[in-house]
């Protein structure tokens, strides 16, 4: 089982920038190391509650796919969201992969998203079974602190999130590319879950609704629109 508290989001922006909607919404490639949760913060709360929390920073933001009891908007620290993971099962095919977001360590940056709270053991088991299939191309899990305010202590500790790492074992990892190359691949890719561009534009729309700035996402979306208008 995974027992967590406040955690992870998706998007890279500085901690002193504050989304307007937060107070309205409660409801190693080798050698790469990922931030770990604090051993001191929130341990007492976690043990008392024994509650599962899951952090979404991509499509989980707008489509959880499992029952949850609470939803918090917030961020995780020292990560940035990037379109570096290939998708051959949802937004692309083995012959033409799409691109979806993953997280990479980035000291001093934050990633906005949502944390889902799952209370009942039965719901937890169903959610984990569902997520293990949905996120099967994401090869690592991390447990992090989740924040809802930039200067406060974590709202939840030990929040679980899925990461597609650059490890050699992750055969679908595509890695960095120019904004133009990423946008072109996204515009052209389509998979069982639909066009890759829908994923991109839904992510952009959801982050804007949250009041969250993510230049990486917004630049790719803008370039994708230019490509579509020229075609």
GROMACS .gro file of N, CA and C in nm, residues 54-206:
model
  459
   54UNK      N    1  -0.224   1.058  -0.429
   54UNK     CA    2  -0.160   1.043  -0.560
   54UNK      C    3  -0.149   1.181  -0.625
   55UNK      N    4  -0.033   1.212  -0.678
   55UNK     CA    5  -0.011   1.341  -0.744
   55UNK      C    6  -0.025   1.327  -0.895
   56UNK      N    7  -0.102   1.415  -0.955
   56UNK     CA    8  -0.117   1.418  -1.100
   56UNK      C    9  -0.062   1.547  -1.157
   57UNK      N   10   0.018   1.535  -1.263
   57UNK     CA   11   0.077   1.653  -1.325
   57UNK      C   12   0.056   1.654  -1.477
   58UNK      N   13  -0.007   1.550  -1.530
   58UNK     CA   14  -0.039   1.541  -1.672
   58UNK      C   15  -0.190   1.521  -1.686
   59UNK      N   16  -0.231   1.418  -1.757
   59UNK     CA   17  -0.374   1.395  -1.781
   59UNK      C   18  -0.449   1.360  -1.653
   60UNK      N   19  -0.378   1.317  -1.549
   60UNK     CA   20  -0.446   1.290  -1.422
   60UNK      C   21  -0.508   1.416  -1.363
   61UNK      N   22  -0.460   1.532  -1.404
   61UNK     CA   23  -0.516   1.657  -1.352
   61UNK      C   24  -0.663   1.668  -1.390
   62UNK      N   25  -0.698   1.637  -1.515
   62UNK     CA   26  -0.836   1.654  -1.560
   62UNK      C   27  -0.912   1.523  -1.572
   63UNK      N   28  -0.844   1.411  -1.560
   63UNK     CA   29  -0.913   1.282  -1.570
   63UNK      C   30  -0.847   1.184  -1.475
   64UNK      N   31  -0.902   1.175  -1.354
   64UNK     CA   32  -0.843   1.085  -1.255
   64UNK      C   33  -0.865   0.939  -1.296
   65UNK      N   34  -0.988   0.903  -1.324
   65UNK     CA   35  -1.017   0.765  -1.364
   65UNK      C   36  -1.041   0.670  -1.249
   66UNK      N   37  -1.039   0.720  -1.126
   66UNK     CA   38  -1.064   0.637  -1.008
   66UNK      C   39  -1.139   0.722  -0.905
   67UNK      N   40  -1.201   0.655  -0.809
   67UNK     CA   41  -1.273   0.727  -0.705
   67UNK      C   42  -1.176   0.791  -0.608
   68UNK      N   43  -1.202   0.916  -0.571
   68UNK     CA   44  -1.121   0.983  -0.470
   68UNK      C   45  -1.212   1.062  -0.377
   69UNK      N   46  -1.161   1.091  -0.258
   69UNK     CA   47  -1.240   1.158  -0.155
   69UNK      C   48  -1.209   1.306  -0.141
   70UNK      N   49  -1.095   1.347  -0.190
   70UNK     CA   50  -1.059   1.489  -0.185
   70UNK      C   51  -0.959   1.517  -0.296
   71UNK      N   52  -0.952   1.644  -0.335
   71UNK     CA   53  -0.864   1.686  -0.444
   71UNK      C   54  -0.806   1.822  -0.406
   72UNK      N   55  -0.674   1.830  -0.401
   72UNK     CA   56  -0.606   1.955  -0.367
   72UNK      C   57  -0.523   2.005  -0.484
   73UNK      N   58  -0.530   2.133  -0.509
   73UNK     CA   59  -0.443   2.196  -0.608
   73UNK      C   60  -0.319   2.245  -0.535
   74UNK      N   61  -0.202   2.217  -0.591
   74UNK     CA   62  -0.079   2.261  -0.526
   74UNK      C   63   0.042   2.225  -0.610
   75UNK      N   64   0.156   2.214  -0.545
   75UNK     CA   65   0.279   2.191  -0.620
   75UNK      C   66   0.377   2.106  -0.540
   76UNK      N   67   0.472   2.051  -0.613
   76UNK     CA   68   0.586   1.982  -0.553
   76UNK      C   69   0.711   2.062  -0.588
   77UNK      N   70   0.813   2.048  -0.508
   77UNK     CA   71   0.935   2.126  -0.527
   77UNK      C   72   1.046   2.044  -0.591
   78UNK      N   73   1.135   2.115  -0.660
   78UNK     CA   74   1.257   2.058  -0.719
   78UNK      C   75   1.231   1.959  -0.832
   79UNK      N   76   1.121   1.981  -0.901
   79UNK     CA   77   1.090   1.907  -1.023
   79UNK      C   78   1.040   2.005  -1.128
   80UNK      N   79   1.057   1.967  -1.256
   80UNK     CA   80   0.992   2.041  -1.364
   80UNK      C   81   0.925   1.941  -1.458
   81UNK      N   82   0.814   1.984  -1.520
   81UNK     CA   83   0.737   1.901  -1.612
   81UNK      C   84   0.792   1.919  -1.753
   82UNK      N   85   0.816   1.808  -1.823
   82UNK     CA   86   0.874   1.814  -1.957
   82UNK      C   87   0.810   1.709  -2.048
   83UNK      N   88   0.797   1.743  -2.176
   83UNK     CA   89   0.741   1.651  -2.275
   83UNK      C   90   0.851   1.560  -2.329
   84UNK      N   91   0.905   1.476  -2.243
   84UNK     CA   92   1.018   1.391  -2.281
   84UNK      C   93   0.984   1.242  -2.291
   85UNK      N   94   0.863   1.204  -2.254
   85UNK     CA   95   0.829   1.062  -2.257
   85UNK      C   96   0.753   1.028  -2.384
   86UNK      N   97   0.794   0.921  -2.450
   86UNK     CA   98   0.721   0.872  -2.566
   86UNK      C   99   0.599   0.794  -2.522
   87UNK      N  100   0.492   0.804  -2.599
   87UNK     CA  101   0.369   0.731  -2.570
   87UNK      C  102   0.334   0.644  -2.690
   88UNK      N  103   0.340   0.513  -2.669
   88UNK     CA  104   0.303   0.419  -2.775
   88UNK      C  105   0.173   0.346  -2.745
   89UNK      N  106   0.114   0.374  -2.628
   89UNK     CA  107  -0.007   0.303  -2.586
   89UNK      C  108  -0.128   0.393  -2.569
   90UNK      N  109  -0.108   0.524  -2.558
   90UNK     CA  110  -0.220   0.616  -2.538
   90UNK      C  111  -0.228   0.722  -2.648
   91UNK      N  112  -0.120   0.797  -2.668
   91UNK     CA  113  -0.123   0.911  -2.759
   91UNK      C  114  -0.033   0.893  -2.881
   92UNK      N  115   0.003   0.770  -2.908
   92UNK     CA  116   0.084   0.740  -3.024
   92UNK      C  117   0.086   0.590  -3.047
   93UNK      N  118   0.172   0.545  -3.135
   93UNK     CA  119   0.186   0.403  -3.167
   93UNK      C  120   0.334   0.367  -3.166
   94UNK      N  121   0.366   0.238  -3.166
   94UNK     CA  122   0.508   0.200  -3.174
   94UNK      C  123   0.577   0.256  -3.298
   95UNK      N  124   0.502   0.268  -3.409
   95UNK     CA  125   0.561   0.321  -3.532
   95UNK      C  126   0.577   0.472  -3.528
   96UNK      N  127   0.488   0.539  -3.456
   96UNK     CA  128   0.497   0.685  -3.445
   96UNK      C  129   0.454   0.725  -3.304
   97UNK      N  130   0.547   0.729  -3.210
   97UNK     CA  131   0.513   0.762  -3.071
   97UNK      C  132   0.466   0.906  -3.056
   98UNK      N  133   0.374   0.925  -2.964
   98UNK     CA  134   0.341   1.060  -2.922
   98UNK      C  135   0.435   1.103  -2.810
   99UNK      N  136   0.409   1.219  -2.754
   99UNK     CA  137   0.488   1.268  -2.641
   99UNK      C  138   0.395   1.309  -2.528
  100UNK      N  139   0.429   1.264  -2.407
  100UNK     CA  140   0.355   1.302  -2.287
  100UNK      C  141   0.454   1.356  -2.185
  101UNK      N  142   0.401   1.416  -2.079
  101UNK     CA  143   0.490   1.479  -1.982
  101UNK      C  144   0.541   1.379  -1.879
  102UNK      N  145   0.662   1.404  -1.835
  102UNK     CA  146   0.720   1.337  -1.720
  102UNK      C  147   0.783   1.444  -1.634
  103UNK      N  148   0.851   1.403  -1.529
  103UNK     CA  149   0.918   1.497  -1.439
  103UNK      C  150   1.068   1.474  -1.444
  104UNK      N  151   1.144   1.581  -1.432
  104UNK     CA  152   1.287   1.569  -1.416
  104UNK      C  153   1.331   1.656  -1.299
  105UNK      N  154   1.433   1.612  -1.225
  105UNK     CA  155   1.481   1.693  -1.113
  105UNK      C  156   1.526   1.831  -1.160
  106UNK      N  157   1.488   1.934  -1.086
  106UNK     CA  158   1.524   2.071  -1.120
  106UNK      C  159   1.528   2.153  -0.992
  107UNK      N  160   1.645   2.170  -0.938
  107UNK     CA  161   1.662   2.239  -0.811
  107UNK      C  162   1.604   2.380  -0.817
  108UNK      N  163   1.519   2.412  -0.719
  108UNK     CA  164   1.462   2.544  -0.709
  108UNK      C  165   1.334   2.566  -0.787
  109UNK      N  166   1.295   2.471  -0.871
  109UNK     CA  167   1.172   2.485  -0.948
  109UNK      C  168   1.057   2.413  -0.878
  110UNK      N  169   0.937   2.441  -0.923
  110UNK     CA  170   0.818   2.374  -0.871
  110UNK      C  171   0.732   2.324  -0.986
  111UNK      N  172   0.653   2.226  -0.957
  111UNK     CA  173   0.562   2.169  -1.057
  111UNK      C  174   0.422   2.166  -0.998
  112UNK      N  175   0.329   2.236  -1.063
  112UNK     CA  176   0.191   2.243  -1.017
  112UNK      C  177   0.109   2.127  -1.071
  113UNK      N  178   0.013   2.086  -0.990
  113UNK     CA  179  -0.078   1.980  -1.029
  113UNK      C  180  -0.182   1.959  -0.921
  114UNK      N  181  -0.232   1.839  -0.911
  114UNK     CA  182  -0.334   1.809  -0.810
  114UNK      C  183  -0.297   1.682  -0.734
  115UNK      N  184  -0.338   1.677  -0.609
  115UNK     CA  185  -0.319   1.558  -0.526
  115UNK      C  186  -0.456   1.501  -0.492
  116UNK      N  187  -0.471   1.372  -0.516
  116UNK     CA  188  -0.597   1.303  -0.489
  116UNK      C  189  -0.584   1.219  -0.362
  117UNK      N  190  -0.683   1.231  -0.277
  117UNK     CA  191  -0.688   1.155  -0.152
  117UNK      C  192  -0.785   1.039  -0.166
  118UNK      N  193  -0.738   0.919  -0.134
  118UNK     CA  194  -0.822   0.798  -0.140
  118UNK      C  195  -0.826   0.738  -0.001
  119UNK      N  196  -0.943   0.735   0.061
  119UNK     CA  197  -0.955   0.696   0.202
  119UNK      C  198  -0.972   0.546   0.222
  120UNK      N  199  -1.066   0.487   0.152
  120UNK     CA  200  -1.102   0.349   0.181
  120UNK      C  201  -1.003   0.250   0.119
  121UNK      N  202  -0.977   0.144   0.191
  121UNK     CA  203  -0.884   0.042   0.143
  121UNK      C  204  -0.931  -0.018   0.011
  122UNK      N  205  -1.061  -0.041  -0.003
  122UNK     CA  206  -1.113  -0.100  -0.127
  122UNK      C  207  -1.090  -0.005  -0.245
  123UNK      N  208  -1.114   0.123  -0.223
  123UNK     CA  209  -1.092   0.221  -0.330
  123UNK      C  210  -0.944   0.233  -0.363
  124UNK      N  211  -0.860   0.222  -0.262
  124UNK     CA  212  -0.715   0.228  -0.283
  124UNK      C  213  -0.668   0.115  -0.373
  125UNK      N  214  -0.716  -0.005  -0.347
  125UNK     CA  215  -0.675  -0.121  -0.426
  125UNK      C  216  -0.720  -0.106  -0.572
  126UNK      N  217  -0.843  -0.058  -0.590
  126UNK     CA  218  -0.894  -0.037  -0.726
  126UNK      C  219  -0.812   0.071  -0.797
  127UNK      N  220  -0.784   0.180  -0.726
  127UNK     CA  221  -0.708   0.290  -0.785
  127UNK      C  222  -0.568   0.246  -0.825
  128UNK      N  223  -0.501   0.171  -0.738
  128UNK     CA  224  -0.365   0.126  -0.768
  128UNK      C  225  -0.362   0.030  -0.886
  129UNK      N  226  -0.459  -0.060  -0.891
  129UNK     CA  227  -0.466  -0.152  -1.005
  129UNK      C  228  -0.486  -0.075  -1.135
  130UNK      N  229  -0.574   0.023  -1.132
  130UNK     CA  230  -0.600   0.107  -1.250
  130UNK      C  231  -0.475   0.186  -1.290
  131UNK      N  232  -0.409   0.248  -1.193
  131UNK     CA  233  -0.293   0.332  -1.223
  131UNK      C  234  -0.174   0.251  -1.274
  132UNK      N  235  -0.157   0.129  -1.224
  132UNK     CA  236  -0.045   0.046  -1.270
  132UNK      C  237  -0.059   0.012  -1.418
  133UNK      N  238  -0.182   0.004  -1.467
  133UNK     CA  239  -0.205  -0.020  -1.609
  133UNK      C  240  -0.192   0.111  -1.688
  134UNK      N  241  -0.258   0.213  -1.640
  134UNK     CA  242  -0.256   0.342  -1.711
  134UNK      C  243  -0.116   0.400  -1.722
  135UNK      N  244  -0.037   0.386  -1.616
  135UNK     CA  245   0.097   0.446  -1.610
  135UNK      C  246   0.208   0.342  -1.634
  136UNK      N  247   0.178   0.236  -1.705
  136UNK     CA  248   0.273   0.126  -1.717
  136UNK      C  249   0.401   0.162  -1.792
  137UNK      N  250   0.398   0.268  -1.871
  137UNK     CA  251   0.520   0.309  -1.941
  137UNK      C  252   0.603   0.408  -1.858
  138UNK      N  253   0.556   0.437  -1.738
  138UNK     CA  254   0.631   0.520  -1.643
  138UNK      C  255   0.699   0.427  -1.544
  139UNK      N  256   0.831   0.424  -1.546
  139UNK     CA  257   0.906   0.317  -1.483
  139UNK      C  258   0.943   0.340  -1.337
  140UNK      N  259   0.914   0.455  -1.281
  140UNK     CA  260   0.951   0.482  -1.142
  140UNK      C  261   0.836   0.546  -1.066
  141UNK      N  262   0.836   0.523  -0.935
  141UNK     CA  263   0.747   0.595  -0.844
  141UNK      C  264   0.834   0.676  -0.750
  142UNK      N  265   0.783   0.790  -0.708
  142UNK     CA  266   0.850   0.870  -0.607
  142UNK      C  267   0.746   0.913  -0.504
  143UNK      N  268   0.794   0.946  -0.385
  143UNK     CA  269   0.706   0.989  -0.277
  143UNK      C  270   0.759   1.124  -0.228
  144UNK      N  271   0.676   1.226  -0.238
  144UNK     CA  272   0.724   1.361  -0.220
  144UNK      C  273   0.633   1.442  -0.128
  145UNK      N  274   0.682   1.559  -0.091
  145UNK     CA  275   0.602   1.654  -0.015
  145UNK      C  276   0.517   1.736  -0.111
  146UNK      N  277   0.395   1.763  -0.070
  146UNK     CA  278   0.300   1.839  -0.152
  146UNK      C  279   0.263   1.967  -0.077
  147UNK      N  280   0.267   2.078  -0.149
  147UNK     CA  281   0.243   2.209  -0.088
  147UNK      C  282   0.122   2.275  -0.153
  148UNK      N  283   0.049   2.354  -0.073
  148UNK     CA  284  -0.060   2.434  -0.126
  148UNK      C  285  -0.033   2.583  -0.109
  149UNK      N  286   0.069   2.617  -0.033
  149UNK     CA  287   0.109   2.756  -0.014
  149UNK      C  288   0.261   2.766  -0.022
  150UNK      N  289   0.314   2.873  -0.082
  150UNK     CA  290   0.458   2.879  -0.108
  150UNK      C  291   0.545   2.892   0.015
  151UNK      N  292   0.493   2.947   0.123
  151UNK     CA  293   0.577   2.968   0.242
  151UNK      C  294   0.541   2.878   0.357
  152UNK      N  295   0.446   2.788   0.338
  152UNK     CA  296   0.398   2.702   0.446
  152UNK      C  297   0.469   2.567   0.445
  153UNK      N  298   0.449   2.491   0.552
  153UNK     CA  299   0.497   2.353   0.557
  153UNK      C  300   0.415   2.268   0.460
  154UNK      N  301   0.461   2.147   0.429
  154UNK     CA  302   0.385   2.062   0.336
  154UNK      C  303   0.242   2.040   0.384
  155UNK      N  304   0.149   2.042   0.292
  155UNK     CA  305   0.011   2.008   0.324
  155UNK      C  306  -0.003   1.858   0.339
  156UNK      N  307   0.077   1.785   0.263
  156UNK     CA  308   0.077   1.639   0.269
  156UNK      C  309   0.220   1.592   0.246
  157UNK      N  310   0.260   1.485   0.313
  157UNK     CA  311   0.391   1.426   0.288
  157UNK      C  312   0.374   1.285   0.235
  158UNK      N  313   0.468   1.240   0.156
  158UNK     CA  314   0.464   1.105   0.102
  158UNK      C  315   0.361   1.084  -0.006
  159UNK      N  316   0.334   1.186  -0.084
  159UNK     CA  317   0.241   1.172  -0.195
  159UNK      C  318   0.309   1.093  -0.308
  160UNK      N  319   0.237   0.998  -0.363
  160UNK     CA  320   0.294   0.913  -0.467
  160UNK      C  321   0.276   0.975  -0.605
  161UNK      N  322   0.380   0.962  -0.688
  161UNK     CA  323   0.368   1.004  -0.828
  161UNK      C  324   0.446   0.909  -0.917
  162UNK      N  325   0.410   0.907  -1.042
  162UNK     CA  326   0.476   0.823  -1.142
  162UNK      C  327   0.570   0.909  -1.227
  163UNK      N  328   0.688   0.855  -1.256
  163UNK     CA  329   0.788   0.925  -1.335
  163UNK      C  330   0.837   0.833  -1.447
  164UNK      N  331   0.848   0.888  -1.567
  164UNK     CA  332   0.915   0.818  -1.677
  164UNK      C  333   1.059   0.869  -1.678
  165UNK      N  334   1.150   0.784  -1.639
  165UNK     CA  335   1.289   0.825  -1.620
  165UNK      C  336   1.372   0.804  -1.747
  166UNK      N  337   1.491   0.866  -1.752
  166UNK     CA  338   1.580   0.844  -1.866
  166UNK      C  339   1.663   0.717  -1.855
  167UNK      N  340   1.632   0.631  -1.761
  167UNK     CA  341   1.706   0.505  -1.747
  167UNK      C  342   1.696   0.422  -1.875
  168UNK      N  343   1.798   0.345  -1.900
  168UNK     CA  344   1.800   0.263  -2.022
  168UNK      C  345   1.685   0.164  -2.027
  169UNK      N  346   1.636   0.124  -1.910
  169UNK     CA  347   1.526   0.028  -1.906
  169UNK      C  348   1.395   0.088  -1.959
  170UNK      N  349   1.384   0.220  -1.960
  170UNK     CA  350   1.265   0.286  -2.011
  170UNK      C  351   1.281   0.306  -2.161
  171UNK      N  352   1.233   0.212  -2.239
  171UNK     CA  353   1.254   0.214  -2.384
  171UNK      C  354   1.173   0.322  -2.455
  172UNK      N  355   1.076   0.379  -2.386
  172UNK     CA  356   0.991   0.481  -2.448
  172UNK      C  357   1.037   0.623  -2.420
  173UNK      N  358   1.143   0.638  -2.343
  173UNK     CA  359   1.191   0.772  -2.312
  173UNK      C  360   1.252   0.835  -2.437
  174UNK      N  361   1.206   0.954  -2.473
  174UNK     CA  362   1.254   1.024  -2.593
  174UNK      C  363   1.355   1.133  -2.561
  175UNK      N  364   1.338   1.197  -2.448
  175UNK     CA  365   1.432   1.299  -2.406
  175UNK      C  366   1.409   1.435  -2.469
  176UNK      N  367   1.504   1.526  -2.448
  176UNK     CA  368   1.489   1.665  -2.495
  176UNK      C  369   1.488   1.674  -2.647
  177UNK      N  370   1.424   1.779  -2.696
  177UNK     CA  371   1.425   1.816  -2.837
  177UNK      C  372   1.383   1.962  -2.842
  178UNK      N  373   1.396   2.023  -2.958
  178UNK     CA  374   1.355   2.162  -2.971
  178UNK      C  375   1.204   2.174  -2.958
  179UNK      N  376   1.158   2.294  -2.925
  179UNK     CA  377   1.015   2.320  -2.916
  179UNK      C  378   0.947   2.285  -3.048
  180UNK      N  379   1.010   2.319  -3.158
  180UNK     CA  380   0.952   2.292  -3.291
  180UNK      C  381   0.940   2.142  -3.316
  181UNK      N  382   1.043   2.067  -3.281
  181UNK     CA  383   1.040   1.921  -3.303
  181UNK      C  384   0.936   1.854  -3.216
  182UNK      N  385   0.928   1.895  -3.090
  182UNK     CA  386   0.829   1.836  -3.000
  182UNK      C  387   0.688   1.866  -3.049
  183UNK      N  388   0.663   1.992  -3.088
  183UNK     CA  389   0.530   2.031  -3.135
  183UNK      C  390   0.490   1.954  -3.261
  184UNK      N  391   0.584   1.939  -3.354
  184UNK     CA  392   0.554   1.867  -3.478
  184UNK      C  393   0.519   1.722  -3.450
  185UNK      N  394   0.593   1.658  -3.361
  185UNK     CA  395   0.564   1.519  -3.327
  185UNK      C  396   0.426   1.507  -3.263
  186UNK      N  397   0.392   1.599  -3.174
  186UNK     CA  398   0.263   1.596  -3.107
  186UNK      C  399   0.149   1.619  -3.205
  187UNK      N  400   0.167   1.711  -3.297
  187UNK     CA  401   0.062   1.741  -3.395
  187UNK      C  402   0.033   1.619  -3.483
  188UNK      N  403   0.135   1.543  -3.515
  188UNK     CA  404   0.120   1.430  -3.608
  188UNK      C  405   0.080   1.298  -3.541
  189UNK      N  406   0.102   1.286  -3.410
  189UNK     CA  407   0.081   1.158  -3.342
  189UNK      C  408  -0.064   1.138  -3.300
  190UNK      N  409  -0.105   1.012  -3.301
  190UNK     CA  410  -0.239   0.974  -3.255
  190UNK      C  411  -0.233   0.830  -3.208
  191UNK      N  412  -0.306   0.801  -3.101
  191UNK     CA  413  -0.306   0.666  -3.046
  191UNK      C  414  -0.443   0.624  -3.000
  192UNK      N  415  -0.453   0.513  -2.927
  192UNK     CA  416  -0.582   0.462  -2.881
  192UNK      C  417  -0.662   0.561  -2.796
  193UNK      N  418  -0.592   0.650  -2.725
  193UNK     CA  419  -0.662   0.748  -2.641
  193UNK      C  420  -0.693   0.877  -2.716
  194UNK      N  421  -0.656   0.883  -2.845
  194UNK     CA  422  -0.688   1.000  -2.924
  194UNK      C  423  -0.565   1.075  -2.971
  195UNK      N  424  -0.587   1.186  -3.043
  195UNK     CA  425  -0.475   1.266  -3.093
  195UNK      C  426  -0.388   1.320  -2.981
  196UNK      N  427  -0.258   1.319  -3.005
  196UNK     CA  428  -0.163   1.371  -2.908
  196UNK      C  429  -0.188   1.520  -2.882
  197UNK      N  430  -0.232   1.591  -2.985
  197UNK     CA  431  -0.257   1.735  -2.970
  197UNK      C  432  -0.366   1.763  -2.867
  198UNK      N  433  -0.465   1.672  -2.855
  198UNK     CA  434  -0.571   1.690  -2.756
  198UNK      C  435  -0.512   1.686  -2.615
  199UNK      N  436  -0.419   1.596  -2.592
  199UNK     CA  437  -0.351   1.587  -2.463
  199UNK      C  438  -0.281   1.719  -2.432
  200UNK      N  439  -0.207   1.771  -2.530
  200UNK     CA  440  -0.134   1.896  -2.512
  200UNK      C  441  -0.227   2.012  -2.481
  201UNK      N  442  -0.332   2.028  -2.562
  201UNK     CA  443  -0.422   2.142  -2.544
  201UNK      C  444  -0.505   2.130  -2.417
  202UNK      N  445  -0.542   2.007  -2.378
  202UNK     CA  446  -0.613   1.987  -2.252
  202UNK      C  447  -0.525   2.024  -2.133
  203UNK      N  448  -0.397   1.987  -2.142
  203UNK     CA  449  -0.305   2.022  -2.034
  203UNK      C  450  -0.289   2.173  -2.025
  204UNK      N  451  -0.270   2.237  -2.139
  204UNK     CA  452  -0.257   2.383  -2.140
  204UNK      C  453  -0.382   2.449  -2.081
  205UNK      N  454  -0.499   2.405  -2.124
  205UNK     CA  455  -0.625   2.463  -2.077
  205UNK      C  456  -0.641   2.445  -1.926
  206UNK      N  457  -0.612   2.326  -1.877
  206UNK     CA  458  -0.629   2.298  -1.736
  206UNK      C  459  -0.534   2.382  -1.650
   0.00000   0.00000   0.00000
